[in-house]
Short mmCIF file of C-alpha atoms and ligand atoms in Angstrom, two decimals:
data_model
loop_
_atom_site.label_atom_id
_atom_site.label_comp_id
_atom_site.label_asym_id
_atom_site.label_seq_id
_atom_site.Cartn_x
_atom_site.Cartn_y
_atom_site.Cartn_z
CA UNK A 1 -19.76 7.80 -5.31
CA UNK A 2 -18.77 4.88 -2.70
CA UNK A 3 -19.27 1.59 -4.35
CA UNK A 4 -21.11 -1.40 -2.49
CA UNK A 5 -20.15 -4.41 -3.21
CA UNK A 6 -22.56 -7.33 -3.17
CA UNK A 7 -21.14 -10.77 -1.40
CA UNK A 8 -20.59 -12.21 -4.98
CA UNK A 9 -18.15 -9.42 -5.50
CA UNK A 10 -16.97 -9.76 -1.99
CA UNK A 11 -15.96 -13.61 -2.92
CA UNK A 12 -14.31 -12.29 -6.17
CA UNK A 13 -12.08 -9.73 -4.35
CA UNK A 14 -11.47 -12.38 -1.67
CA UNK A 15 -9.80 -14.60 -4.41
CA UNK A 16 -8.05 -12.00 -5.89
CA UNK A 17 -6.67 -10.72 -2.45
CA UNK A 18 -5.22 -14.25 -1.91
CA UNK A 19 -3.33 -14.38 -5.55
CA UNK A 20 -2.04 -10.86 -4.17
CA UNK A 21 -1.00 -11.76 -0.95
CA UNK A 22 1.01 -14.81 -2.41
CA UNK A 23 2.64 -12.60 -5.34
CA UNK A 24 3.57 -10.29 -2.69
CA UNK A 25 5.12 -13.35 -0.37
CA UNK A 26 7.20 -14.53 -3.14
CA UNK A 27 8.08 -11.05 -4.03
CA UNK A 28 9.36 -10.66 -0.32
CA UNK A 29 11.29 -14.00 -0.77
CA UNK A 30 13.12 -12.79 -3.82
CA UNK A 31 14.50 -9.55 -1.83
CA UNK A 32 18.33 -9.41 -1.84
CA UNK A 33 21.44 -7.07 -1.43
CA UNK A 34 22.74 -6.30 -4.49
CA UNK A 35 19.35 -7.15 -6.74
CA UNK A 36 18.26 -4.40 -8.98
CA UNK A 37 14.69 -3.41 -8.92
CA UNK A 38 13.20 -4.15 -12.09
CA UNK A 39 13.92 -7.56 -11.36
CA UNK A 40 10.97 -7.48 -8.66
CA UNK A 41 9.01 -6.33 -11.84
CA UNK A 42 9.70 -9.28 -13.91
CA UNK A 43 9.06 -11.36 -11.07
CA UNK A 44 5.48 -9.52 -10.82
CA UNK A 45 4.31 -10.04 -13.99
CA UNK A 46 5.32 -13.85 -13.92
CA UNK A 47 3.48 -14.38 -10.76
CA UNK A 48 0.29 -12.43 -12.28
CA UNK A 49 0.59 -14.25 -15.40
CA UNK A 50 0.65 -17.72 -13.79
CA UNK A 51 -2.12 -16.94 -11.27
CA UNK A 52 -4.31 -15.74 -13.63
CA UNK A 53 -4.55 -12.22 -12.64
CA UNK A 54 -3.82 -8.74 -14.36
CA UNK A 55 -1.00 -5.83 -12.61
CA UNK A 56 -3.28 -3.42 -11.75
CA UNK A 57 -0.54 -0.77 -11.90
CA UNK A 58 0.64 -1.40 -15.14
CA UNK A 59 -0.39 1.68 -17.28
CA UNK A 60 -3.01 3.01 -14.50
CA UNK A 61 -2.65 6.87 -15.42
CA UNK A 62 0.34 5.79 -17.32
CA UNK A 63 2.74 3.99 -14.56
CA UNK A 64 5.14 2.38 -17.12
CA UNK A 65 5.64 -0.70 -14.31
CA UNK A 66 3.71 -3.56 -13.05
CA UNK A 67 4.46 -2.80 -9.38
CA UNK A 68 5.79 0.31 -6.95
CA UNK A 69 9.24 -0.16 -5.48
CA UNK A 70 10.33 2.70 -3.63
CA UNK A 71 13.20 2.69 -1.84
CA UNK A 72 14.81 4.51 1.64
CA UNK A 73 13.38 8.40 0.67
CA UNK A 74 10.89 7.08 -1.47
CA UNK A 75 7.45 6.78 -0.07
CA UNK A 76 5.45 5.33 -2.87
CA UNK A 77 5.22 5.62 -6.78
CA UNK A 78 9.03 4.16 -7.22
CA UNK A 79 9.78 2.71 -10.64
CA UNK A 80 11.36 -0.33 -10.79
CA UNK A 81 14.56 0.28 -13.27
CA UNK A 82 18.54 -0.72 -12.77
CA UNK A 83 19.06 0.71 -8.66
CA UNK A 84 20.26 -2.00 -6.78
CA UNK A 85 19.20 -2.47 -3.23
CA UNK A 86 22.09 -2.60 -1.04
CA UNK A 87 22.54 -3.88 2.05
CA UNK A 88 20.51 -1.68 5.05
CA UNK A 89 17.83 -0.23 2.76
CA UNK A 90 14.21 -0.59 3.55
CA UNK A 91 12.15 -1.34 0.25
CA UNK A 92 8.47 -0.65 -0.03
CA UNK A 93 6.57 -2.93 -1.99
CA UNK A 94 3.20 -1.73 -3.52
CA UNK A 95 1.33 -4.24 -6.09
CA UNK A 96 -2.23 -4.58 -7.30
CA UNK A 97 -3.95 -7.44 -9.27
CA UNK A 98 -7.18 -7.64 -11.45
CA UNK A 99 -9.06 -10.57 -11.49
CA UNK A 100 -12.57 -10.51 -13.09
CA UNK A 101 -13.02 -7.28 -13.21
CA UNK A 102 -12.14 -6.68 -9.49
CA UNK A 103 -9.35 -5.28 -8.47
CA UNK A 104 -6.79 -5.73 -4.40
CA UNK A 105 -3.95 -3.26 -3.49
CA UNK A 106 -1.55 -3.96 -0.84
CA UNK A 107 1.89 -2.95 0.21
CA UNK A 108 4.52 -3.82 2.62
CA UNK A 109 8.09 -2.97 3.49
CA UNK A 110 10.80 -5.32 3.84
CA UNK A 111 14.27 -4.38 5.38
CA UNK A 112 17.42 -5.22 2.71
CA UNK A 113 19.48 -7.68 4.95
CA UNK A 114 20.76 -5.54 8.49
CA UNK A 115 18.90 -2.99 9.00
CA UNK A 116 19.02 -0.21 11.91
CA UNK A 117 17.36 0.25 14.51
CA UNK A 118 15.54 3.53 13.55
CA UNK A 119 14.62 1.64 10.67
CA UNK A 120 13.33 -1.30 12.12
CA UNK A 121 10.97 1.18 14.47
CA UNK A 122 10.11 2.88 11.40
CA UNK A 123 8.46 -0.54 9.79
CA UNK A 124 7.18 -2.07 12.82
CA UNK A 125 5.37 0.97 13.97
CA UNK A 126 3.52 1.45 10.35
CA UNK A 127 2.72 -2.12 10.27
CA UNK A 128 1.10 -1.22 14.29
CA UNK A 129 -0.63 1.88 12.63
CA UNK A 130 -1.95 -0.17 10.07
CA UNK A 131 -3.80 -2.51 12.37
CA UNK A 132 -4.67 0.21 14.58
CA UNK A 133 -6.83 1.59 11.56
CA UNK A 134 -8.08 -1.30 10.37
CA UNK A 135 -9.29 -2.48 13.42
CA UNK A 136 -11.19 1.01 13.43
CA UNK A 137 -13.10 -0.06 9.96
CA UNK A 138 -16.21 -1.51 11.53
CA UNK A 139 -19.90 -1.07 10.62
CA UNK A 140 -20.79 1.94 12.03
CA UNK A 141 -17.53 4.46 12.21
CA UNK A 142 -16.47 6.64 10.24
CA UNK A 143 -13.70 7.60 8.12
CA UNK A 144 -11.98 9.55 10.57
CA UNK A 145 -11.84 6.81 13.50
CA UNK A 146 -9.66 4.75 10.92
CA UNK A 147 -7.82 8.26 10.58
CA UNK A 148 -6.96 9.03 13.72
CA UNK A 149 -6.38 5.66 15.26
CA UNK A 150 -3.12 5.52 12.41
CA UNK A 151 -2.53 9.14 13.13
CA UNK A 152 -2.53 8.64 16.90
CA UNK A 153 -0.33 5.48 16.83
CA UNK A 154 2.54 7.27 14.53
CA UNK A 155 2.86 10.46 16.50
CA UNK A 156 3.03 8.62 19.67
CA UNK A 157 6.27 6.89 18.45
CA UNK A 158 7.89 10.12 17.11
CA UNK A 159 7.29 9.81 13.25
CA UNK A 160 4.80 11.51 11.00
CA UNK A 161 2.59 10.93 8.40
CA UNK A 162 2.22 11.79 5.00
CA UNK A 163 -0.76 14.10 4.30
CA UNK A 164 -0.99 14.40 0.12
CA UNK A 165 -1.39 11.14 -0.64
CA UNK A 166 -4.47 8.71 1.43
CA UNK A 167 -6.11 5.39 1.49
CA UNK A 168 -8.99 4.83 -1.10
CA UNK A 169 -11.83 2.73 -1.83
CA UNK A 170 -11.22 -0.04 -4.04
CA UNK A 171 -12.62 -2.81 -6.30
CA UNK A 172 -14.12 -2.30 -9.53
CA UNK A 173 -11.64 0.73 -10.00
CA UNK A 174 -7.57 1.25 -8.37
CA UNK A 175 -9.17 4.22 -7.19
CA UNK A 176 -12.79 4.73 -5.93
CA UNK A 177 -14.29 7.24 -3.22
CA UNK A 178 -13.82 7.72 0.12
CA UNK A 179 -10.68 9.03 0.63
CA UNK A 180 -8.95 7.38 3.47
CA UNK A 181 -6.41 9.98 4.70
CA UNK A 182 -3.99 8.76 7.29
CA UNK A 183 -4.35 11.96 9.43
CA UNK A 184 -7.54 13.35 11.11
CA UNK A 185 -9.17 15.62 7.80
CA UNK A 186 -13.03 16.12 8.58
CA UNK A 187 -15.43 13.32 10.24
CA UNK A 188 -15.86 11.70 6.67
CA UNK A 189 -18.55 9.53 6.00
CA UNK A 190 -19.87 6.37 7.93
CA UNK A 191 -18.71 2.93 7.49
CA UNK A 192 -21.34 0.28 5.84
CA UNK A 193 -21.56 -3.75 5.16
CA UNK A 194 -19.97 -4.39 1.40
CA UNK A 195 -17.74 -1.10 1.36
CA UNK A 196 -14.22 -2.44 -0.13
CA UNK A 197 -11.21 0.18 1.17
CA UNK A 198 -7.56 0.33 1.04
CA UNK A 199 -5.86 1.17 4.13
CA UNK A 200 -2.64 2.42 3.40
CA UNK A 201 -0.39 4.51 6.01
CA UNK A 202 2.78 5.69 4.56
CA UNK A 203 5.08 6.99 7.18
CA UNK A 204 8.02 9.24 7.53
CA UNK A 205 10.77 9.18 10.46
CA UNK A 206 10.99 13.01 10.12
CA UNK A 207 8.59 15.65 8.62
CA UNK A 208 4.78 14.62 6.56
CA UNK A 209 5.93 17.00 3.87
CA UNK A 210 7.02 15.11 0.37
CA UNK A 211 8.44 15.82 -2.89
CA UNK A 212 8.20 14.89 -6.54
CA UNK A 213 11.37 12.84 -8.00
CA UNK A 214 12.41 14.36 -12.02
CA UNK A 215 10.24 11.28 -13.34
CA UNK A 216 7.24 13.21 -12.58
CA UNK A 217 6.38 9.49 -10.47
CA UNK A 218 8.20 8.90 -7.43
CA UNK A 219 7.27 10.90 -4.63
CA UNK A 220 10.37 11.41 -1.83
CA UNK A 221 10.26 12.92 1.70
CA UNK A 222 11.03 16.54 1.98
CA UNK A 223 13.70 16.12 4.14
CA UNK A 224 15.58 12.55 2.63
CA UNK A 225 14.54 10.90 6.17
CA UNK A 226 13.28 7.05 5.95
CA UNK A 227 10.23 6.35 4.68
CA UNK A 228 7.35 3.11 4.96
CA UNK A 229 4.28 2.23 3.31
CA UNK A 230 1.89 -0.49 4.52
CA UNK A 231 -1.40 -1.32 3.00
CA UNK A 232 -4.50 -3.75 2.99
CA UNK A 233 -7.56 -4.23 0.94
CA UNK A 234 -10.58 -4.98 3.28
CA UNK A 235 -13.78 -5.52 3.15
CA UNK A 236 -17.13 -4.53 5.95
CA UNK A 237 -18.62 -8.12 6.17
CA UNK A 238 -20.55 -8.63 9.04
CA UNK A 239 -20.02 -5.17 10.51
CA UNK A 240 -15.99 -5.82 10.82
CA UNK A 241 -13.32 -5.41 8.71
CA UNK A 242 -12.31 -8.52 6.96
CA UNK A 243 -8.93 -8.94 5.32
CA UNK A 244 -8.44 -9.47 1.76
CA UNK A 245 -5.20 -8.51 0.94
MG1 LIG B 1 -3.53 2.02 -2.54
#
């Protein structure tokens, strides 16, 4: 069942979008050659703890971290342990807080130092997509115009994206309906004031198809090409999409 969220809960997600967006600007601060990646965890969890806010991730269907990293092949579910990031790498970032009860998601992907140029493509272009969906989220449309506008924009540039995982609604759960796949699946249902969704390409430079890592977590691409993940919370206020996180 799609949740609607009254304006009260609007302003609570709104808050709780901000303490995410500033966890996940210090987080991008922090990002180094030659870090390992559980130290973005520790850093998560201080952040959360001093704003106030819960890691959403932490324990959700038994994650054992407070945040995703996933890193180069990994498109999303990485677990922050002792891999350093190295010079080149492109690191996705994907965090959620809880505060009062209400919960943001977001994700973004940051290039490790020099980066090339396929790379670089590779973020800009699902950052583009992104927008290109969001902008779509208006009172109104439906699912799939926020579909294929992210579909559209990836292809165009060459890349593809991934099919088995999708954008969600969000708010009092991680998870809540509609499904927000990031490639045309069905008309889906129409957009309405006080829906809360994430929008959440993830986008390979080769082929959509994935695969599951040993930890049963992290899922890679099929064919160890690049992958990037990025992701808002919004909000229909006022017929348009607002941005909370
Ligand atoms: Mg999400």
């Amino acid at each position: 069942m799609v949740v609607i969220k009254s304006s009260q809960e609007i302003d609570t997600m709104r808050k709780c979008g901000r303490i995410l967006v500033a966890v996940l600007d210090r987080l991008r601060s922090e990002i180094r050659p030659g870090m390992r990646t559980d130290e973005l965890d520790i850093i998560m969890a201080e952040e959360a703890e001093k704003r106030g806010v819960i890691p959403s991730f932490k324990n959700y269907r038994g994650f054992p971290a407070n945040l995703c990293v996933s890193v180069n092949d990994e498109i999303v579910h990485g677990i922050p342990g002792e891999r350093r990031l190295e010079e080149g790498d492109i690191v996705s970032l994907d965090a959620g807080v809880t505060l009062d009860g209400f919960c943001t998601d977001a994700a973004i992907t940051i290039g490790v130092g020099q980066i090339s140029k396929e790379a670089e493509k590779l973020i800009s272009v699902t950052e583009g997509a992104l927008q290109a969906g969001v902008a779509q989220a208006v009172c109104g449309a439906q699912v799939c115009d926020i579909s294929s506008a992210i579909q559209c924009n990836v292809e165009s540039h060459g890349f593809s994206v991934v099919r088995e995982y999708t954008g969600h609604g969000v708010g009092r759960d991680l998870h809540e309906e509609p499904q927000i796949p990031n490639f045309v699946a069905g008309k889906g249902l129409v957009l309405r004031n006080g829906m809360t969704l994430a929008i959440e390409p993830m986008v390979n430079a080769g082929d959509w198809r994935t695969k599951l890592a040993a930890n049963k977590w992290t899922v890679l691409t099929a064919d160890g090409s690049l992958s990037a993940h990025f992701e808002h919370t919004i909000a229909i206020t006022g017929d348009e999409a607002e941005i909370l996180a």
